[in-house]
């Protein structure tokens, strides 16, 4: 198990370093980067098999105990989300290699290695057992994302990058303040020890800490009303970078929230979370309807979908947490694929604005098919993965007899379907404007192949829905009854 | 926690927040430096009262864990300040100033509202 953890966290960063050294040799550089990312995803799958069979395992870095040292905890929740997250990055890098061979390929030396650093951060954020290492992992992810977003140095990217950096830096500072509060109140930053000590605090201090971290993670996750930075900054970056951001970054915030708030037993915050979840779903979906650019529509949908995961968490029941975990696993690949298809459209037509594109359904039926599957899945139609995930969340809401949130979830689903129809009408039907398309670089087979691979991945998720539901439920039970987690870490 | 430390944290935080609300990136960077200092001070204060240097095992040593955490946080905020400065410099070469701009789409929506 130690080896697997090491490969997941250190593998991609070694690949990134070697890739930077070989940056003048594109083929070698890409091969090394891919190898690092591939090794990490393979190790994550091996970890899932191992954890599902043998239960949680704990790695004490340097042999130090949880009081002083860093512990890495591979529980079922982490092991379930990690393989999906790392495979996404691998597929996007494949797509990116294809895109770099086109005329629009941008600054290719840096993007691959930076993605490697980001992958290490993702692995560390999911496996870490203490809050401070979580902070460091967030910084690792964010620093590489800042550079990925702005390294081309174009006007639009620097402009919107500033909003993104300032917003995230502010929430990181709040995180640091939160760490100080937690340490002052409990004398530890280890999550297992915190799970024992936080419930003993007075209600005011306990809920204050919970609300503070809700704001910190909520900013990263783009929960209403902290979402305005997201649709401004995501669409300006190159497709491959936006695809990774869309699939992963906000989801890391939700992941941290699920882990922290269920482990610390912040059930009293449930009602406020549910209200914000409902508003997030509706506002995100309405915002998407008002847009007229494929990437911007998809950016607003990230916000809307975050609402569903927050709803699952806010119910604070095993069924709700199961739904949130399942939604997380389904949403990451689907969102990434949609952005990759957005990139395919842009590369084919020269723009992703709805009024300038059209007629792709007859001219590029493959792109249309690659869009249709994840789009229907995002809207939550059977038999795709979105249906299973949305069903799990909504039925948990019905079980908790919380009518308003269930209605909000269903309305959000209809609105999502509406704006997916809007993309379909604008891009795939109707007449096209060929002026821009003549200058567009077109798509390489590798780009189409990578997207098709990712679509196949989302279909696999819907076929394995039963197994995934069982695993999510086991993970949720582990998270809700934190005794197992505490025993594993402290023993 | 001493009153002086408390006042320092509060003062740095308020000055930092005030500067972050500015529109020019150089002021925002200054604000983040101050805010970062406040957070690190709070982290130090969370370790309890000051004591002897923790390297020699005597009685009444200071708690070394928050100090280790603080060092890490300082290094990270140092790197990020440099990145922000580079970003401000880039914005200056591109537009002649370092103001944080409104989003293009937001401006389009606002303009549509003016026409109606």
Coordinates of C-alpha atoms in Angstrom, one line a residue:
Chain A
X1 CA 0.0 0.0 0.0
X2 CA 2.9 2.4 0.8
X3 CA 4.1 1.9 -2.8
X4 CA 0.7 2.7 -4.3
X5 CA 0.4 5.9 -2.2
X6 CA 3.9 6.9 -3.2
X7 CA 3.2 6.4 -6.9
X8 CA 0.0 8.4 -6.8
X9 CA 1.5 11.4 -5.0
X10 CA 5.1 11.4 -6.2
X11 CA 4.8 9.7 -9.6
X12 CA 3.2 12.6 -11.5
X13 CA 5.5 15.2 -10.0
X14 CA 8.6 13.1 -11.0
X15 CA 7.1 12.8 -14.5
X16 CA 6.6 16.6 -14.5
X17 CA 10.2 17.3 -13.5
X18 CA 11.7 14.9 -16.1
X19 CA 9.2 16.3 -18.7
X20 CA 10.5 19.8 -18.0
X21 CA 14.1 18.6 -18.5
X22 CA 13.1 17.1 -21.9
X23 CA 11.0 20.1 -22.9
X24 CA 12.8 20.6 -26.2
X25 CA 12.0 17.1 -27.3
X26 CA 8.2 17.0 -27.7
X27 CA 7.8 13.3 -28.1
X28 CA 9.9 12.3 -25.2
X29 CA 8.4 15.0 -23.0
X30 CA 4.9 13.9 -23.8
X31 CA 5.8 10.3 -23.2
X32 CA 7.3 11.0 -19.8
X33 CA 4.4 13.1 -18.7
X34 CA 1.9 10.5 -19.8
X35 CA 3.9 7.8 -18.1
X36 CA 3.8 9.7 -14.8
X37 CA 0.0 10.3 -15.1
X38 CA -0.7 6.8 -16.3
X39 CA 1.3 5.2 -13.4
X40 CA -0.7 7.3 -10.9
X41 CA -4.1 6.3 -12.4
X42 CA -3.1 2.6 -12.5
X43 CA -2.0 2.8 -8.9
X44 CA -5.3 4.4 -8.0
X45 CA -7.2 1.5 -9.5
X46 CA -5.0 -1.0 -7.7
X47 CA -5.7 1.0 -4.5
X48 CA -9.5 0.8 -5.0
X49 CA -9.3 -3.0 -5.4
X50 CA -7.2 -3.3 -2.3
X51 CA -9.3 -1.0 -0.1
X52 CA -12.6 -2.5 -1.3
X53 CA -11.3 -5.9 -0.2
X54 CA -9.1 -5.2 2.9
X55 CA -10.6 -1.9 4.2
X56 CA -9.0 1.4 5.1
X57 CA -5.2 1.5 5.3
X58 CA -3.0 4.2 6.8
X59 CA 0.5 5.3 5.9
X60 CA 2.4 7.2 8.6
X61 CA 4.9 9.3 6.7
X62 CA 8.4 9.0 8.4
X63 CA 6.9 6.8 11.0
X64 CA 5.4 9.7 13.0
X65 CA 2.1 9.2 14.7
X66 CA -1.0 11.3 14.1
X67 CA -0.2 13.7 17.0
X68 CA 2.9 15.2 15.2
X69 CA 3.3 13.6 11.8
X70 CA 1.5 13.5 8.5
X71 CA -0.7 10.5 8.0
X72 CA -2.1 9.5 4.6
X73 CA -5.4 7.6 4.8
X74 CA -6.7 5.5 2.0
X75 CA -10.3 4.9 3.0
X76 CA -13.0 3.8 0.6
X77 CA -14.2 7.4 -0.2
X78 CA -10.7 8.4 -1.3
X79 CA -10.1 5.2 -3.1
X80 CA -13.4 5.5 -5.0
X81 CA -12.9 9.1 -6.2
X82 CA -9.1 9.0 -6.9
X83 CA -9.1 6.5 -9.9
X84 CA -11.8 8.6 -11.7
X85 CA -10.0 11.9 -11.0
X86 CA -6.6 10.7 -12.1
X87 CA -7.9 8.9 -15.2
X88 CA -9.6 12.1 -16.3
X89 CA -6.3 14.0 -16.2
X90 CA -4.6 11.2 -18.2
X91 CA -7.3 11.4 -20.9
X92 CA -7.1 15.2 -21.0
X93 CA -3.4 15.0 -21.4
X94 CA -3.9 12.6 -24.4
X95 CA -6.3 15.2 -25.9
X96 CA -3.9 18.0 -25.2
X97 CA -1.0 16.2 -27.0
X98 CA -3.3 15.9 -30.0
X99 CA -4.2 19.6 -29.8
X100 CA -0.6 20.7 -29.5
X101 CA 0.1 19.2 -32.9
X102 CA -2.5 21.7 -34.4
X103 CA -1.9 25.3 -35.3
X104 CA -3.7 26.5 -32.2
X105 CA -1.5 24.5 -29.8
X106 CA -0.3 26.8 -27.1
X107 CA 3.0 27.0 -25.2
X108 CA 3.4 23.2 -25.2
X109 CA 6.5 23.0 -23.0
X110 CA 4.7 23.9 -19.8
X111 CA 1.2 22.6 -19.9
X112 CA 2.0 18.9 -19.6
X113 CA 4.4 19.1 -16.6
X114 CA 2.1 21.6 -14.9
X115 CA -0.7 19.1 -15.2
X116 CA 1.6 16.6 -13.5
X117 CA 2.1 18.9 -10.5
X118 CA -1.7 19.4 -10.3
X119 CA -2.2 15.7 -10.3
X120 CA 0.1 15.2 -7.4
X121 CA -1.8 17.9 -5.5
X122 CA -5.1 16.1 -6.3
X123 CA -3.7 12.8 -5.0
X124 CA -2.4 14.5 -1.8
X125 CA -5.6 16.4 -1.2
X126 CA -7.7 13.2 -1.3
X127 CA -5.4 10.9 0.7
X128 CA -4.2 13.3 3.4
X129 CA -5.4 12.7 7.0
X130 CA -4.7 16.2 8.3
X131 CA -6.0 19.7 7.6
X132 CA -2.6 21.4 7.2
X133 CA -1.5 18.9 4.5
X134 CA -4.9 19.5 2.9
X135 CA -4.0 23.2 2.8
X136 CA -0.6 22.5 1.2
X137 CA -2.3 20.2 -1.3
X138 CA -4.8 22.9 -2.2
X139 CA -1.9 25.3 -2.7
X140 CA -0.1 22.8 -4.9
X141 CA -3.3 22.4 -7.1
X142 CA -4.0 26.2 -7.1
X143 CA -0.5 27.3 -7.9
X144 CA -0.3 25.0 -10.9
X145 CA -3.8 26.1 -11.9
X146 CA -2.8 29.8 -11.7
X147 CA 0.1 29.2 -14.0
X148 CA -2.0 27.0 -16.4
X149 CA -4.6 29.7 -16.6
X150 CA -2.3 32.6 -17.3
X151 CA 0.9 31.2 -18.8
X152 CA 0.0 32.1 -22.4
X153 CA -0.1 35.8 -21.2
X154 CA -2.9 36.9 -23.5
X155 CA -5.0 39.8 -22.4
X156 CA -8.2 37.9 -21.7
X157 CA -6.4 35.3 -19.8
X158 CA -4.4 37.7 -17.6
X159 CA -7.5 39.7 -17.0
X160 CA -9.8 36.9 -15.9
X161 CA -6.8 35.1 -14.3
X162 CA -6.5 38.0 -11.9
X163 CA -10.0 37.5 -10.6
X164 CA -9.4 33.8 -10.2
X165 CA -6.1 34.2 -8.4
X166 CA -7.3 36.9 -6.0
X167 CA -10.5 35.0 -5.2
X168 CA -8.7 31.7 -4.5
X169 CA -5.9 33.4 -2.6
X170 CA -8.4 35.0 -0.3
X171 CA -10.1 31.7 0.4
X172 CA -6.6 30.1 1.1
X173 CA -5.9 32.9 3.6
X174 CA -9.2 32.1 5.3
X175 CA -8.2 28.5 5.3
X176 CA -5.0 29.5 7.2
X177 CA -7.0 31.5 9.7
X178 CA -9.3 28.4 10.1
X179 CA -6.3 26.2 10.9
X180 CA -5.2 28.7 13.6
X181 CA -8.7 28.5 15.1
X182 CA -8.9 24.8 15.0
X183 CA -5.4 24.4 16.5
X184 CA -6.2 26.9 19.3
X185 CA -9.4 25.1 20.1
X186 CA -8.2 21.5 20.0
X187 CA -4.4 21.4 19.8
X188 CA -4.3 19.2 16.7
X189 CA -4.9 19.4 12.9
X190 CA -5.2 15.7 12.4
X191 CA -8.7 14.9 11.2
X192 CA -9.1 11.7 13.2
X193 CA -8.1 13.4 16.4
X194 CA -10.3 16.4 15.5
X195 CA -13.2 14.1 15.0
X196 CA -12.8 13.0 18.6
X197 CA -12.1 16.5 20.0
X198 CA -14.4 18.8 18.0
X199 CA -17.7 17.2 19.3
X200 CA -16.5 18.0 22.9
X201 CA -16.2 21.7 22.2
X202 CA -19.0 24.1 23.1
X203 CA -21.7 24.5 20.4
X204 CA -20.7 28.0 19.4
X205 CA -17.0 27.2 18.8
X206 CA -17.9 23.9 17.1
X207 CA -20.4 25.4 14.6
X208 CA -18.2 28.5 14.1
X209 CA -15.4 26.2 12.9
X210 CA -17.8 24.3 10.8
X211 CA -19.2 27.4 9.2
X212 CA -15.8 28.9 8.6
X213 CA -14.6 25.8 6.7
X214 CA -17.9 25.7 4.8
X215 CA -17.0 29.2 3.5
X216 CA -13.4 28.1 2.7
X217 CA -14.4 25.0 0.9
X218 CA -17.5 26.6 -0.6
X219 CA -15.4 29.3 -2.3
X220 CA -13.3 26.6 -3.9
X221 CA -16.4 24.6 -4.9
X222 CA -18.2 27.7 -6.2
X223 CA -21.3 27.4 -4.0
X224 CA -23.9 30.2 -4.2
X225 CA -23.1 33.1 -3.5
X226 CA -19.4 32.5 -3.8
X227 CA -19.4 31.4 -7.5
X228 CA -18.9 34.6 -9.5
X229 CA -15.2 34.0 -10.2
X230 CA -15.9 30.7 -12.0
X231 CA -17.8 31.6 -15.2
X232 CA -15.5 34.6 -15.7
X233 CA -12.2 32.7 -15.6
X234 CA -12.9 29.2 -16.9
X235 CA -14.0 29.9 -20.5
X236 CA -10.9 32.0 -21.3
X237 CA -8.4 29.2 -20.8
X238 CA -7.5 26.7 -23.6
X239 CA -9.9 23.8 -23.8
X240 CA -7.7 21.2 -22.2
X241 CA -7.0 23.3 -19.2
X242 CA -10.7 24.2 -18.7
X243 CA -11.6 20.6 -19.0
X244 CA -9.3 19.6 -16.1
X245 CA -10.5 22.6 -14.0
X246 CA -14.1 21.9 -14.7
X247 CA -13.8 18.2 -13.9
X248 CA -11.7 18.5 -10.8
X249 CA -11.0 21.8 -9.1
X250 CA -14.5 22.6 -7.7
X251 CA -15.0 18.9 -7.0
X252 CA -11.9 18.9 -4.7
X253 CA -13.7 21.6 -2.7
X254 CA -16.8 19.4 -2.4
X255 CA -14.7 16.4 -1.6
X256 CA -13.0 18.2 1.3
X257 CA -16.4 19.4 2.5
X258 CA -17.9 15.9 2.5
X259 CA -14.9 14.6 4.4
X260 CA -14.6 17.4 6.9
X261 CA -18.3 18.1 7.7
X262 CA -19.4 14.5 8.0
X263 CA -16.4 13.4 10.0
X264 CA -16.8 16.3 12.4
X265 CA -20.6 15.7 12.7
X266 CA -21.7 19.2 11.7
X267 CA -25.3 18.0 11.2
X268 CA -26.7 21.3 12.5
X269 CA -25.3 23.1 9.4
X270 CA -27.5 20.8 7.2
X271 CA -30.4 23.2 6.8
X272 CA -28.3 26.2 5.7
X273 CA -26.4 23.8 3.3
X274 CA -29.7 22.6 1.8
X275 CA -31.0 26.2 1.2
X276 CA -27.7 27.1 -0.5
X277 CA -27.7 23.9 -2.4
X278 CA -31.2 24.6 -3.8
X279 CA -30.3 28.2 -4.8
X280 CA -27.0 27.0 -6.3
X281 CA -28.8 24.5 -8.5
X282 CA -31.4 27.0 -9.8
X283 CA -29.1 30.0 -10.2
X284 CA -26.4 28.0 -12.0
X285 CA -29.0 26.5 -14.4
X286 CA -30.7 29.8 -15.1
X287 CA -27.3 31.4 -15.6
X288 CA -26.5 28.8 -18.2
X289 CA -29.7 29.5 -20.0
X290 CA -28.8 33.1 -20.4
X291 CA -25.4 32.4 -22.1
X292 CA -24.7 32.1 -25.8
X293 CA -21.3 30.4 -25.8
X294 CA -20.8 26.7 -25.4
X295 CA -18.0 27.0 -22.9
X296 CA -19.9 29.6 -20.8
X297 CA -23.0 27.5 -20.7
X298 CA -21.0 24.5 -19.5
X299 CA -19.2 26.7 -16.9
X300 CA -22.5 27.7 -15.4
X301 CA -23.6 24.1 -15.3
X302 CA -20.6 23.3 -13.1
X303 CA -22.2 25.6 -10.5
X304 CA -25.6 24.0 -10.9
X305 CA -24.3 20.5 -10.4
X306 CA -22.3 21.5 -7.3
X307 CA -25.7 22.2 -5.8
X308 CA -26.7 18.5 -6.2
X309 CA -23.5 17.3 -4.4
X310 CA -24.1 19.9 -1.6
X311 CA -27.7 18.7 -1.3
X312 CA -26.5 15.1 -0.8
X313 CA -24.1 16.3 1.9
X314 CA -26.5 18.7 3.5
X315 CA -29.1 15.9 4.1
X316 CA -26.5 14.4 6.6
X317 CA -27.8 10.9 6.2
X318 CA -26.2 7.7 4.8
X319 CA -28.4 7.8 1.8
X320 CA -27.6 11.5 1.2
X321 CA -23.9 11.0 1.5
X322 CA -24.1 8.0 -0.8
X323 CA -25.8 10.2 -3.4
X324 CA -23.2 12.9 -3.0
X325 CA -20.3 10.5 -3.5
X326 CA -22.0 8.8 -6.5
X327 CA -22.7 12.2 -8.0
X328 CA -19.1 13.2 -7.6
X329 CA -17.9 10.0 -9.4
X330 CA -20.4 10.5 -12.2
X331 CA -20.0 14.2 -12.6
X332 CA -16.2 14.5 -12.9
X333 CA -15.9 12.5 -16.2
X334 CA -19.1 13.8 -17.7
X335 CA -18.2 17.5 -17.2
X336 CA -14.7 16.9 -18.6
X337 CA -16.0 15.2 -21.7
X338 CA -18.4 18.1 -22.3
X339 CA -15.6 20.6 -22.2
X340 CA -13.5 18.4 -24.5
X341 CA -16.4 18.3 -27.0
X342 CA -16.6 22.1 -26.6
X343 CA -12.9 22.1 -27.7
X344 CA -13.7 19.8 -30.6
X345 CA -16.4 22.2 -31.8
X346 CA -14.1 25.2 -31.4
X347 CA -11.3 23.6 -33.3
X348 CA -13.7 22.6 -36.1
X349 CA -15.7 25.8 -36.4
X350 CA -13.2 28.4 -35.2
X351 CA -15.4 29.6 -32.3
X352 CA -17.7 28.2 -29.6
X353 CA -20.3 30.9 -29.9
X354 CA -23.7 29.5 -30.6
X355 CA -24.8 32.0 -33.3
X356 CA -21.6 31.4 -35.3
X357 CA -21.7 27.6 -35.3
X358 CA -24.3 25.2 -36.8
X359 CA -25.0 22.2 -38.9
X360 CA -22.4 20.0 -37.2
X361 CA -24.9 17.1 -36.8
X362 CA -24.8 16.3 -40.5
X363 CA -21.2 17.4 -41.1
X364 CA -19.5 15.9 -38.1
X365 CA -21.8 13.1 -36.8
X366 CA -19.1 11.8 -34.5
X367 CA -18.8 15.0 -32.6
X368 CA -22.6 15.1 -32.3
X369 CA -22.7 11.6 -30.8
X370 CA -19.8 12.4 -28.4
X371 CA -21.8 15.4 -27.2
X372 CA -25.2 13.7 -26.9
X373 CA -24.2 11.0 -24.4
X374 CA -22.6 13.2 -21.7
X375 CA -25.2 16.0 -22.3
X376 CA -28.1 13.6 -21.7
X377 CA -26.2 12.2 -18.7
X378 CA -25.7 15.7 -17.3
X379 CA -29.4 16.3 -17.5
X380 CA -30.0 13.1 -15.6
X381 CA -31.9 11.0 -18.2
X382 CA -31.9 7.2 -18.0
X383 CA -30.0 5.0 -18.8
X384 CA -26.9 7.3 -18.4
X385 CA -24.8 7.8 -15.3
X386 CA -26.4 11.1 -14.4
X387 CA -29.8 9.4 -13.9
X388 CA -28.3 7.0 -11.3
X389 CA -26.6 9.7 -9.4
X390 CA -29.5 12.2 -9.5
X391 CA -31.9 9.4 -8.5
X392 CA -29.7 8.5 -5.5
X393 CA -29.6 12.2 -4.4
X394 CA -33.3 12.9 -5.0
X395 CA -34.5 9.7 -3.3
X396 CA -32.4 10.6 -0.3
X397 CA -34.2 13.9 -0.3
X398 CA -37.6 12.2 -0.4
X399 CA -36.5 9.8 2.3
X400 CA -35.7 12.9 4.5
X401 CA -39.2 14.3 3.6
X402 CA -37.6 17.5 2.4
X403 CA -40.0 18.6 -0.3
X404 CA -38.5 22.1 -1.3
X405 CA -35.1 20.7 -2.0
X406 CA -36.5 17.8 -4.1
X407 CA -38.6 20.2 -6.1
X408 CA -35.5 22.5 -6.6
X409 CA -33.5 19.4 -7.8
X410 CA -36.1 18.4 -10.3
X411 CA -36.5 22.0 -11.6
X412 CA -32.8 22.2 -11.9
X413 CA -32.8 19.0 -14.0
X414 CA -35.3 20.4 -16.4
X415 CA -33.4 23.7 -16.8
X416 CA -30.2 21.7 -17.5
X417 CA -32.0 19.8 -20.2
X418 CA -33.2 23.1 -21.7
X419 CA -29.8 24.6 -22.0
X420 CA -28.3 21.4 -23.4
X421 CA -31.1 21.6 -26.1
X422 CA -29.9 25.2 -26.7
X423 CA -26.4 24.0 -27.4
X424 CA -27.8 21.2 -29.6
X425 CA -29.9 23.7 -31.6
X426 CA -27.1 26.2 -32.0
X427 CA -24.2 23.9 -32.8
X428 CA -25.6 20.8 -34.3
X429 CA -28.6 21.9 -36.2
X430 CA -29.2 24.9 -38.4
X431 CA -26.9 26.8 -40.8
X432 CA -23.3 27.4 -40.2
X433 CA -21.0 30.4 -40.8
X434 CA -18.0 29.2 -42.6
X435 CA -15.8 32.3 -42.5
X436 CA -14.2 31.4 -39.1
X437 CA -14.3 27.6 -39.8
X438 CA -11.9 28.0 -42.8
X439 CA -9.2 29.3 -40.5
X440 CA -9.8 26.7 -37.8
X441 CA -7.2 24.0 -37.4
X442 CA -9.6 21.0 -37.4
X443 CA -9.3 18.0 -35.1
X444 CA -6.6 15.4 -34.9
X445 CA -7.6 11.7 -34.6
X446 CA -5.9 11.6 -31.1
X447 CA -8.3 14.3 -29.9
X448 CA -11.4 12.5 -31.1
X449 CA -10.0 9.3 -29.7
X450 CA -9.3 10.7 -26.3
X451 CA -12.8 12.2 -26.2
X452 CA -14.3 8.8 -27.3
X453 CA -12.3 7.1 -24.6
X454 CA -13.8 9.4 -22.0
X455 CA -17.3 9.0 -23.3
X456 CA -16.8 5.2 -23.1
X457 CA -15.7 5.8 -19.5
X458 CA -18.9 7.6 -18.6
X459 CA -20.9 4.7 -20.2
X460 CA -18.9 2.3 -18.1
X461 CA -19.8 4.2 -15.0
X462 CA -23.5 3.9 -15.8
X463 CA -23.1 0.1 -16.5
X464 CA -21.3 -0.4 -13.2
X465 CA -23.9 1.7 -11.4
X466 CA -25.0 -1.1 -9.1
X467 CA -21.4 -1.9 -7.9
X468 CA -20.6 1.8 -7.6
X469 CA -23.7 2.4 -5.6
X470 CA -22.8 -0.3 -3.1
X471 CA -19.2 1.0 -2.8
X472 CA -20.5 4.6 -2.3
X473 CA -22.9 3.3 0.3
X474 CA -20.1 1.5 2.2
X475 CA -17.9 4.7 1.9
X476 CA -20.8 6.8 3.2
X477 CA -21.4 4.4 6.2
X478 CA -17.7 4.7 7.0
X479 CA -17.8 8.5 6.8
X480 CA -21.0 8.8 8.9
X481 CA -19.9 6.4 11.7
X482 CA -16.4 7.9 12.1
X483 CA -15.3 5.4 14.7
X484 CA -13.7 3.1 12.1
X485 CA -11.7 6.1 10.6
X486 CA -10.6 7.2 14.0
X487 CA -9.5 3.7 15.1
X488 CA -7.5 3.1 11.9
X489 CA -5.6 6.4 12.2
X490 CA -4.9 6.5 15.9
X491 CA -4.2 2.8 16.6
Chain B
X1 CA -2.9 35.5 24.1
X2 CA -1.5 38.9 24.7
X3 CA -3.4 42.1 23.9
X4 CA -0.6 43.3 21.7
X5 CA -0.7 40.2 19.5
X6 CA -4.5 40.4 19.3
X7 CA -4.3 44.0 18.2
X8 CA -1.6 43.3 15.7
X9 CA -3.7 40.5 14.1
X10 CA -6.8 42.6 14.0
X11 CA -5.0 45.6 12.6
X12 CA -3.2 43.6 9.9
X13 CA -6.4 41.9 8.9
X14 CA -8.4 45.1 8.6
X15 CA -5.7 46.9 6.7
X16 CA -5.3 43.8 4.4
X17 CA -9.0 43.5 3.7
X18 CA -9.2 47.2 2.9
X19 CA -6.4 47.0 0.4
X20 CA -7.8 43.8 -1.2
X21 CA -11.0 45.7 -2.1
X22 CA -9.0 48.1 -4.3
X23 CA -9.0 47.8 -8.0
X24 CA -5.3 48.0 -8.7
X25 CA -3.4 44.7 -8.4
X26 CA -0.4 46.2 -6.7
X27 CA -2.6 47.3 -3.8
X28 CA -4.2 43.9 -3.7
X29 CA -0.8 42.3 -3.5
X30 CA 0.1 44.5 -0.5
X31 CA -3.2 43.6 1.0
X32 CA -2.5 39.9 0.7
X33 CA 0.9 40.3 2.3
X34 CA -0.6 42.0 5.3
X35 CA -3.4 39.4 5.5
X36 CA -0.9 36.6 5.2
X37 CA 1.1 38.0 8.1
X38 CA -2.1 38.2 10.2
X39 CA -2.9 34.6 9.4
X40 CA 0.6 33.4 10.3
X41 CA 0.5 35.4 13.6
X42 CA -2.8 33.8 14.4
X43 CA -1.3 30.4 13.7
X44 CA 1.6 31.2 16.0
X45 CA -0.7 32.5 18.7
X46 CA -2.7 29.2 18.5
X47 CA 0.3 27.4 19.9
X48 CA 0.0 29.0 23.3
X49 CA 2.3 31.3 25.2
X50 CA 5.9 31.9 24.1
X51 CA 8.6 29.8 25.7
X52 CA 12.2 28.6 25.5
X53 CA 13.5 27.5 22.1
X54 CA 12.2 23.9 21.6
X55 CA 15.6 22.5 20.4
X56 CA 16.9 22.0 23.9
X57 CA 14.6 19.8 26.0
X58 CA 14.1 22.0 29.0
X59 CA 10.9 22.9 30.8
X60 CA 8.6 25.5 29.4
X61 CA 9.5 25.2 25.7
X62 CA 7.3 26.8 23.1
X63 CA 5.0 24.5 21.0
X64 CA 7.0 23.8 17.9
X65 CA 4.2 22.4 15.7
X66 CA 2.5 25.8 14.9
X67 CA 5.9 27.2 14.2
X68 CA 6.5 24.5 11.6
X69 CA 3.1 25.1 10.1
X70 CA 3.8 28.9 10.0
X71 CA 7.1 28.4 8.2
X72 CA 5.4 26.4 5.5
X73 CA 2.6 29.0 5.2
X74 CA 5.2 31.8 4.9
X75 CA 7.1 30.1 2.1
X76 CA 3.8 29.5 0.2
X77 CA 2.7 33.1 0.6
X78 CA 6.1 34.3 -0.5
X79 CA 5.9 32.3 -3.7
X80 CA 2.4 33.5 -4.4
X81 CA 3.3 37.2 -3.9
X82 CA 6.0 36.8 -6.5
X83 CA 3.5 35.2 -8.9
X84 CA 1.0 38.0 -8.4
X85 CA 3.8 40.6 -9.0
X86 CA 4.6 38.9 -12.2
X87 CA 0.9 38.9 -13.2
X88 CA 0.6 42.6 -12.4
X89 CA 3.7 43.4 -14.5
X90 CA 2.2 41.4 -17.4
X91 CA -1.1 43.3 -17.1
X92 CA 0.9 46.5 -17.2
X93 CA 2.7 45.6 -20.4
X94 CA -0.6 44.6 -22.0
X95 CA -2.9 47.4 -20.9
X96 CA -0.7 50.1 -19.4
X97 CA -2.1 49.8 -15.9
X98 CA -2.6 47.0 -13.4
X99 CA -6.4 47.3 -12.8
X100 CA -8.5 44.3 -12.4
X101 CA -10.9 44.4 -15.3
X102 CA -14.6 43.7 -15.6
X103 CA -15.5 40.5 -17.3
X104 CA -16.2 40.9 -21.0
X105 CA -19.5 39.1 -20.9
X106 CA -20.5 41.0 -17.8
X107 CA -19.9 44.3 -19.7
X108 CA -21.9 43.0 -22.6
X109 CA -24.9 42.1 -20.3
X110 CA -24.6 45.5 -18.6
X111 CA -24.6 47.3 -22.0
X112 CA -27.7 45.3 -23.1
X113 CA -29.4 46.6 -19.9
X114 CA -28.5 50.2 -20.8
X115 CA -30.1 49.9 -24.2
X116 CA -33.4 48.5 -23.0

